[in-house]
PDB file of C-alpha atoms in Angstrom:
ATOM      1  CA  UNK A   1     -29.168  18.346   1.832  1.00  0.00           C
ATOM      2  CA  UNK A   2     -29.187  15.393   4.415  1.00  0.00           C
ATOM      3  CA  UNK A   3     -25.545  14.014   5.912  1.00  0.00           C
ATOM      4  CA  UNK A   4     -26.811  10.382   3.864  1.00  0.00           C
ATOM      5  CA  UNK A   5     -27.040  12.256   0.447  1.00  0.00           C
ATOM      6  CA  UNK A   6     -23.990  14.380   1.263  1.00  0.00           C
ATOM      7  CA  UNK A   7     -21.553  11.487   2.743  1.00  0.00           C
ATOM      8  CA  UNK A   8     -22.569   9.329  -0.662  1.00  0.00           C
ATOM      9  CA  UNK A   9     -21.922  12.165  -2.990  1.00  0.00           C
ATOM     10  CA  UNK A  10     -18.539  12.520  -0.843  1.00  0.00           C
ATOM     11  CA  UNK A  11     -17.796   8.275  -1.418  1.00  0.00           C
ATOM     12  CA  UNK A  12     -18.617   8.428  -5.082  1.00  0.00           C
ATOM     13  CA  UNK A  13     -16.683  11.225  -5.830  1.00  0.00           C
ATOM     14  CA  UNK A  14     -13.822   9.096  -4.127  1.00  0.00           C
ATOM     15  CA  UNK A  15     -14.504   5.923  -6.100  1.00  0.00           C
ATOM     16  CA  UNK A  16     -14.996   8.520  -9.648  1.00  0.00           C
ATOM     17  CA  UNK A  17     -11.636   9.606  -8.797  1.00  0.00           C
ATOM     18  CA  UNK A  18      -9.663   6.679  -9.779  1.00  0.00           C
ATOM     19  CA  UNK A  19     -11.206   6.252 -12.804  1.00  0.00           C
ATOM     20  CA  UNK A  20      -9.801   9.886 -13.263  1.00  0.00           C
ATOM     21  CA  UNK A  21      -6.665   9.475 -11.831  1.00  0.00           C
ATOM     22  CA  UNK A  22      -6.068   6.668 -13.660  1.00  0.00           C
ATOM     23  CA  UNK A  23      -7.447   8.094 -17.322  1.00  0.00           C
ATOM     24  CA  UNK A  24      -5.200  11.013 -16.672  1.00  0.00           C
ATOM     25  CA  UNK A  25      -2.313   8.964 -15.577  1.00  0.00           C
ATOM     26  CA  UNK A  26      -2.823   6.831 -18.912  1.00  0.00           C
ATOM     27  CA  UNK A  27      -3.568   9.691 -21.299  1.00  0.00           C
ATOM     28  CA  UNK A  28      -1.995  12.875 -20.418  1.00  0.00           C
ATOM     29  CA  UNK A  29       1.063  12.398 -17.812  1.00  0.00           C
ATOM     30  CA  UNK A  30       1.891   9.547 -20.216  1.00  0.00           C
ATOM     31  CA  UNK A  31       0.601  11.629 -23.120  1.00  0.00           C
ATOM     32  CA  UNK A  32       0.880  15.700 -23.774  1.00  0.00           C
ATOM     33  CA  UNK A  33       1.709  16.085 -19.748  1.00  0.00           C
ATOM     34  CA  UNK A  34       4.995  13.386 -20.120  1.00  0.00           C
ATOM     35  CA  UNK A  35       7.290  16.836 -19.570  1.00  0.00           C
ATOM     36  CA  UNK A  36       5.973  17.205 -16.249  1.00  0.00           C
ATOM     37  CA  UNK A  37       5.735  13.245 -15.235  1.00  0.00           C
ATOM     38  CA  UNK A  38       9.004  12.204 -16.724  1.00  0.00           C
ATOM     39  CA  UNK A  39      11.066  12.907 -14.008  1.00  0.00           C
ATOM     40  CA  UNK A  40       8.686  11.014 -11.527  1.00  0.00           C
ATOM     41  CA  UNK A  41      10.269   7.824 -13.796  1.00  0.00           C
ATOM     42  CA  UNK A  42      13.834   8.720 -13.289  1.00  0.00           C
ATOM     43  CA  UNK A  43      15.782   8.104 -10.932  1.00  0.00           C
ATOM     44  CA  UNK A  44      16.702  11.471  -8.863  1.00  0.00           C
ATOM     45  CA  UNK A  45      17.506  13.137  -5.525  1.00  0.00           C
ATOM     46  CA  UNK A  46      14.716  16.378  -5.471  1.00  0.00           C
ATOM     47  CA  UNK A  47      12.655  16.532  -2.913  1.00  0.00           C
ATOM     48  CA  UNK A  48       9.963  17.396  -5.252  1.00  0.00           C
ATOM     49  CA  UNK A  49       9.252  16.758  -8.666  1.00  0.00           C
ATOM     50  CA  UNK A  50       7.530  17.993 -12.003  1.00  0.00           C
ATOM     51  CA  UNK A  51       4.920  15.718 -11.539  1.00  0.00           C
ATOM     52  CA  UNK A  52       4.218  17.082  -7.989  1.00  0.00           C
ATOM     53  CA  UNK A  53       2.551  19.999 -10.459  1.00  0.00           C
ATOM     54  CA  UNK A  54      -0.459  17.548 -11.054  1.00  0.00           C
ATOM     55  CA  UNK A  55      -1.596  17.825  -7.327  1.00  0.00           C
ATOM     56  CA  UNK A  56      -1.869  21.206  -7.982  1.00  0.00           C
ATOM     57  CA  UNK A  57      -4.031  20.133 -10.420  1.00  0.00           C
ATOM     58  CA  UNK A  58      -6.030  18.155  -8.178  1.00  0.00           C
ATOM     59  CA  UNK A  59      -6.242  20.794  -5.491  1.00  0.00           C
ATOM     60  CA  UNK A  60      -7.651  23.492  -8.412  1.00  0.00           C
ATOM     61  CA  UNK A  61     -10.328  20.984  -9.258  1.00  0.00           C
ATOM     62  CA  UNK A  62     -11.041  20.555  -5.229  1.00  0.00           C
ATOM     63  CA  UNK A  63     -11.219  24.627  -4.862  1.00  0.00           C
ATOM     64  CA  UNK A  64     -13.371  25.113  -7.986  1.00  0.00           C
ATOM     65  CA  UNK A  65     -15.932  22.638  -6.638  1.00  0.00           C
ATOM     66  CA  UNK A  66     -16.257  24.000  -3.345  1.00  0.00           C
ATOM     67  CA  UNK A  67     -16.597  27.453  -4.565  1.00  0.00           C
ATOM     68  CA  UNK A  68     -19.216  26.162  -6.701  1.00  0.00           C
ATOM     69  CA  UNK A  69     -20.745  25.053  -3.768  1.00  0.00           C
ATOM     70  CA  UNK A  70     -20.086  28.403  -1.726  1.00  0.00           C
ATOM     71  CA  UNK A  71     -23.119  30.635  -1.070  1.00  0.00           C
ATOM     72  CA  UNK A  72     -20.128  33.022  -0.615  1.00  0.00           C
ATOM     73  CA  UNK A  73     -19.029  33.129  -3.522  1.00  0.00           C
ATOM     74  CA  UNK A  74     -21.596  32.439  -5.918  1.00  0.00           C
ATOM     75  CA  UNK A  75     -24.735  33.996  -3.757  1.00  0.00           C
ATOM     76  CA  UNK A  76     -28.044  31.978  -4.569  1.00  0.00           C
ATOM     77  CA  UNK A  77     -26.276  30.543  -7.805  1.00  0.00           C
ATOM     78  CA  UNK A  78     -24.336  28.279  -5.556  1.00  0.00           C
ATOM     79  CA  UNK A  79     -24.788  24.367  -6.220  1.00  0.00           C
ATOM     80  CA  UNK A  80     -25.018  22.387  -2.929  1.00  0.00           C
ATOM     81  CA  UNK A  81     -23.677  19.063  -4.250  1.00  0.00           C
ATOM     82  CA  UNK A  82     -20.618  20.978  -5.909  1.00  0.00           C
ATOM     83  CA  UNK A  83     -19.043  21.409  -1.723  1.00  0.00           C
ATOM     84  CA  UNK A  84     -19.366  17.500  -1.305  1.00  0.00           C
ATOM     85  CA  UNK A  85     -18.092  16.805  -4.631  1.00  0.00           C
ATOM     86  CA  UNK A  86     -14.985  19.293  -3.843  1.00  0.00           C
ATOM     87  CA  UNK A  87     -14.681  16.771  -0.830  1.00  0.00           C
ATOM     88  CA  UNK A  88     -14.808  13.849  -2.001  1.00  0.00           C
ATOM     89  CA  UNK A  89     -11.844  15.316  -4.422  1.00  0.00           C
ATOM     90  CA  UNK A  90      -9.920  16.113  -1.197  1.00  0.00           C
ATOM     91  CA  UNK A  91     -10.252  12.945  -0.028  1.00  0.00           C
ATOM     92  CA  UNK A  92      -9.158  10.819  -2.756  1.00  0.00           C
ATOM     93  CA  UNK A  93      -6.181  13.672  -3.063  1.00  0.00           C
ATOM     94  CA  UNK A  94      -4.997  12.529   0.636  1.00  0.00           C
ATOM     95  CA  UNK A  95      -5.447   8.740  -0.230  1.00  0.00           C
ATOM     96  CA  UNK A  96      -3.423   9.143  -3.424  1.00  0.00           C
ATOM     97  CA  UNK A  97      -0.996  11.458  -1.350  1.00  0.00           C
ATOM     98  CA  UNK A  98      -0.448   8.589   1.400  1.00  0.00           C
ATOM     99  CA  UNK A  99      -0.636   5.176  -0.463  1.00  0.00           C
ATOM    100  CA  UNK A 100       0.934   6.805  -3.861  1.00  0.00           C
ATOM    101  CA  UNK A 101       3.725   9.137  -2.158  1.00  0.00           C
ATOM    102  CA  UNK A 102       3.819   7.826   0.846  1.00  0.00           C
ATOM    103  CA  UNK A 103       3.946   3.837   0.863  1.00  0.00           C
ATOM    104  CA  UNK A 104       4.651   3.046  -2.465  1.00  0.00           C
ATOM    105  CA  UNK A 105       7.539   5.514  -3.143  1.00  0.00           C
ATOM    106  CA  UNK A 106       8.452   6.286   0.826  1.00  0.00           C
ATOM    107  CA  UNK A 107       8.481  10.394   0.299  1.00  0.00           C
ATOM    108  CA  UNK A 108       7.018  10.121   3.947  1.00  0.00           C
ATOM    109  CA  UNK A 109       7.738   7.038   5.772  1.00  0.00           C
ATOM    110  CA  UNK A 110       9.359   3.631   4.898  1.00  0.00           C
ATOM    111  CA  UNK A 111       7.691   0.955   5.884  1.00  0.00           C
ATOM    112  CA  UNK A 112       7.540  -2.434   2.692  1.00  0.00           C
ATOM    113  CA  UNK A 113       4.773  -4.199   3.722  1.00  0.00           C
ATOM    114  CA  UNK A 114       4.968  -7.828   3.469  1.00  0.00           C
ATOM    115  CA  UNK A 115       1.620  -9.125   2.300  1.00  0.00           C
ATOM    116  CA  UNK A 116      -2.138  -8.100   1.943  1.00  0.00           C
ATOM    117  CA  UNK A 117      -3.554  -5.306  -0.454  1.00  0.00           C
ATOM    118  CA  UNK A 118      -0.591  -2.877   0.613  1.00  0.00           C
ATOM    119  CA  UNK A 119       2.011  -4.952  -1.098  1.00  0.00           C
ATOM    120  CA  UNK A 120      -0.204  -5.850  -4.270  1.00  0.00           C
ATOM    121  CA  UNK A 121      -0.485  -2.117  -4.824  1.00  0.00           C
ATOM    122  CA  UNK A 122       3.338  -1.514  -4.029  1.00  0.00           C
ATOM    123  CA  UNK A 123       3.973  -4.319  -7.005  1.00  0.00           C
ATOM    124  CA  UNK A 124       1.443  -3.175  -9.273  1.00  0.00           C
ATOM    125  CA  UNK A 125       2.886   0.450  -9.040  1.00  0.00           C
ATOM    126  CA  UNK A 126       6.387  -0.785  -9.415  1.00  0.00           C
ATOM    127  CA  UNK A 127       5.151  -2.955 -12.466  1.00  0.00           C
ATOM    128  CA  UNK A 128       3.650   0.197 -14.188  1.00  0.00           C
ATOM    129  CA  UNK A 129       8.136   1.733 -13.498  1.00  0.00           C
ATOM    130  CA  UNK A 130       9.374  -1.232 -15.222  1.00  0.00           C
ATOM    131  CA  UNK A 131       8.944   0.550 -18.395  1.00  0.00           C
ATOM    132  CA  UNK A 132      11.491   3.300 -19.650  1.00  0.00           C
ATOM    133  CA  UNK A 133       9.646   5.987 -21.880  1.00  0.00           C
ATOM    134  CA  UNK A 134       6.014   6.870 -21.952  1.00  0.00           C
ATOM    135  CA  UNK A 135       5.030   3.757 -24.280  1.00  0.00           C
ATOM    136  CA  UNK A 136       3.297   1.036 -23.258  1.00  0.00           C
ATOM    137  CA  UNK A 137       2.999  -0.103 -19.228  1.00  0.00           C
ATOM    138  CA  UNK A 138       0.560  -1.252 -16.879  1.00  0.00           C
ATOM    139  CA  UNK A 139      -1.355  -0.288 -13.783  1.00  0.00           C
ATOM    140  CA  UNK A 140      -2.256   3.474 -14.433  1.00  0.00           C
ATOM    141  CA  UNK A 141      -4.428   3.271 -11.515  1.00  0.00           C
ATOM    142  CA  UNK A 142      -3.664   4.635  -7.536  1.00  0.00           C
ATOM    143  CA  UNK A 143      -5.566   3.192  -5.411  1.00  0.00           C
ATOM    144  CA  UNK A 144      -6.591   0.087  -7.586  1.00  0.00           C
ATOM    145  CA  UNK A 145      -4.080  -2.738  -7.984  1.00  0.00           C
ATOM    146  CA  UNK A 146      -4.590  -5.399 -10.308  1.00  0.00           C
ATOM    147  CA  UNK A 147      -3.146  -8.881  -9.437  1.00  0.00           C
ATOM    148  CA  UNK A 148       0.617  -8.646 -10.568  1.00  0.00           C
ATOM    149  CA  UNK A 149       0.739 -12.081 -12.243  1.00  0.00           C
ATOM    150  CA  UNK A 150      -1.370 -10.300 -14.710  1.00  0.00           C
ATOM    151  CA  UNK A 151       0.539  -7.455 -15.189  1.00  0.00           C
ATOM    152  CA  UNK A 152       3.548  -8.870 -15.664  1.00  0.00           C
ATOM    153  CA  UNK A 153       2.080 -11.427 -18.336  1.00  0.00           C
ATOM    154  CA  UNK A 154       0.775  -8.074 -19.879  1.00  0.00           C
ATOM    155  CA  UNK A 155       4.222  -6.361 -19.795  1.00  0.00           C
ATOM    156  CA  UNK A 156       5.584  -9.279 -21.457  1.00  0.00           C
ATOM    157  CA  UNK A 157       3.327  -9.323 -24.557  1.00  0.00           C
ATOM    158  CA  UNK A 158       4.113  -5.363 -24.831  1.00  0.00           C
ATOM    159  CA  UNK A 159       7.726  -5.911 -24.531  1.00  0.00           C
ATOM    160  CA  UNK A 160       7.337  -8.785 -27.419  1.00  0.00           C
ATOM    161  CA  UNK A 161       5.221  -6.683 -29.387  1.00  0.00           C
ATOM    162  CA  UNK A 162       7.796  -3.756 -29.605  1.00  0.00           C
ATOM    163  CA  UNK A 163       5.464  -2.020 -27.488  1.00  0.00           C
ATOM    164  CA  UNK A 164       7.362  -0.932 -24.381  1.00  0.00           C
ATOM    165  CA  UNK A 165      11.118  -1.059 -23.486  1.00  0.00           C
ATOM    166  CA  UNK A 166      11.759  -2.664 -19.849  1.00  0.00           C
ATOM    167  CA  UNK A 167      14.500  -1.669 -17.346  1.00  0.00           C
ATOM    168  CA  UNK A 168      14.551  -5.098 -16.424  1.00  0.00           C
ATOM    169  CA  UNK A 169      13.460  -8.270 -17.147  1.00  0.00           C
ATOM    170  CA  UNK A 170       9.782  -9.018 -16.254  1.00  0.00           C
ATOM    171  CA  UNK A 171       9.627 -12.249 -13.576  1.00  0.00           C
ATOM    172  CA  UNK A 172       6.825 -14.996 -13.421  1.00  0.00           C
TER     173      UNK A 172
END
C-alpha cells in the first residue's frame, strides 16, 4: 500500500471519528452509558472520572484495528488498511485528548483562549454543560464547534419546550 493511500485512509478515519464521537456522545454517554458520563457533568475534585472509561473504549477500537492489520497476529489473513485505520483512531484519540481534556476542561494546562476556533469550541462545549441531566443539549461533537449564537437559540427552544433543564440562564 503506497504512503498517499495509507496517509488518506489515516485523515478519513480522523474526520469519521467525529461523526462517531459525536453519535456516541449523543446516544450512549447521554443514553445507556449516562452511569459512566454523569460524573463528567458534575462538578467534582477526582483526578479521573467514569467517563475517562470511554477512552478505554477508544483505545480497544485502536488495538483491534491494528491487530487486524498485523501480519503477526493474523498471518496472511491480516487486512492492510485495518493498521491505518487503527491510526487514524489514535489520532483523533490524541486530538480529542488535547482540545477535549486539555483546553476545554484544563485537566492538562490552563490557558482560555481569547478568540479564533479555540474559543468557539471552548463555548460550544460549555453550551452542551449548561444542561443538568442527560435530556436535551447541544454540541455533542469534539472537535466540531458550531457557532454558539446557534446553540444557545437551540438551548432556548429546548428549555421552552420542557426539553432540557439549564443550570443557568442561556445569554444572547
Amino acid at each position: 500500500m503506497s504512503a498517499v493511500v495509507a496517509s488518506l485512509i489515516v485523515l478519513a478515519t480522523v474526520a469519521v471519528m467525529e461523526f462517531v464521537a459525536w453519535s456516541s456522545h449523543k446516544y450512549v454517554m447521554h443514553g445507556f452509558g449516562w452511569a459512566w458520563h454523569r460524573d463528567h457533568h458534575e462538578p467534582h475534585d477526582n483526578l479521573l472520572e467514569k467517563n475517562d472509561l470511554f477512552a478505554l473504549v477508544g483505545a480497544g477500537m485502536s488495538i483491534s484495528m491494528f491487530a487486524l492489520g498485523s501480519p503477526l497476529v493474523l498471518g496472511e489473513s491480516a487486512w492492510a488498511p485495518a493498521t491505518w485505520i487503527g491510526l487514524g483512531i489514535l489520532v483523533y484519540g490524541v486530538i480529542y485528548t488535547l482540545i477535549h481534556d486539555g483546553l476545554v476542561h484544563q485537566r492538562y494546562f490552563r490557558w482560555v483562549p481569547k478568540r479564533g476556533y479555540a474559543k468557539r469550541l471552548v463555548q460550544a462545549h460549555k453550551l452542551h454543560h449548561a444542561t443538568i441531566g442527560k435530556e436535551g443539549g447541544v454540541s455533542f461533537g469534539f472537535v466540531v464547534a458550531r457557532d454558539p449564537a446557534v446553540l444557545k437559540r437551540e438551548l432556548r427552544e429546548q428549555r421552552q419546550a420542557g426539553i432540557a433543564v439549564l443550570r443557568e440562564a442561556v445569554e444572547d
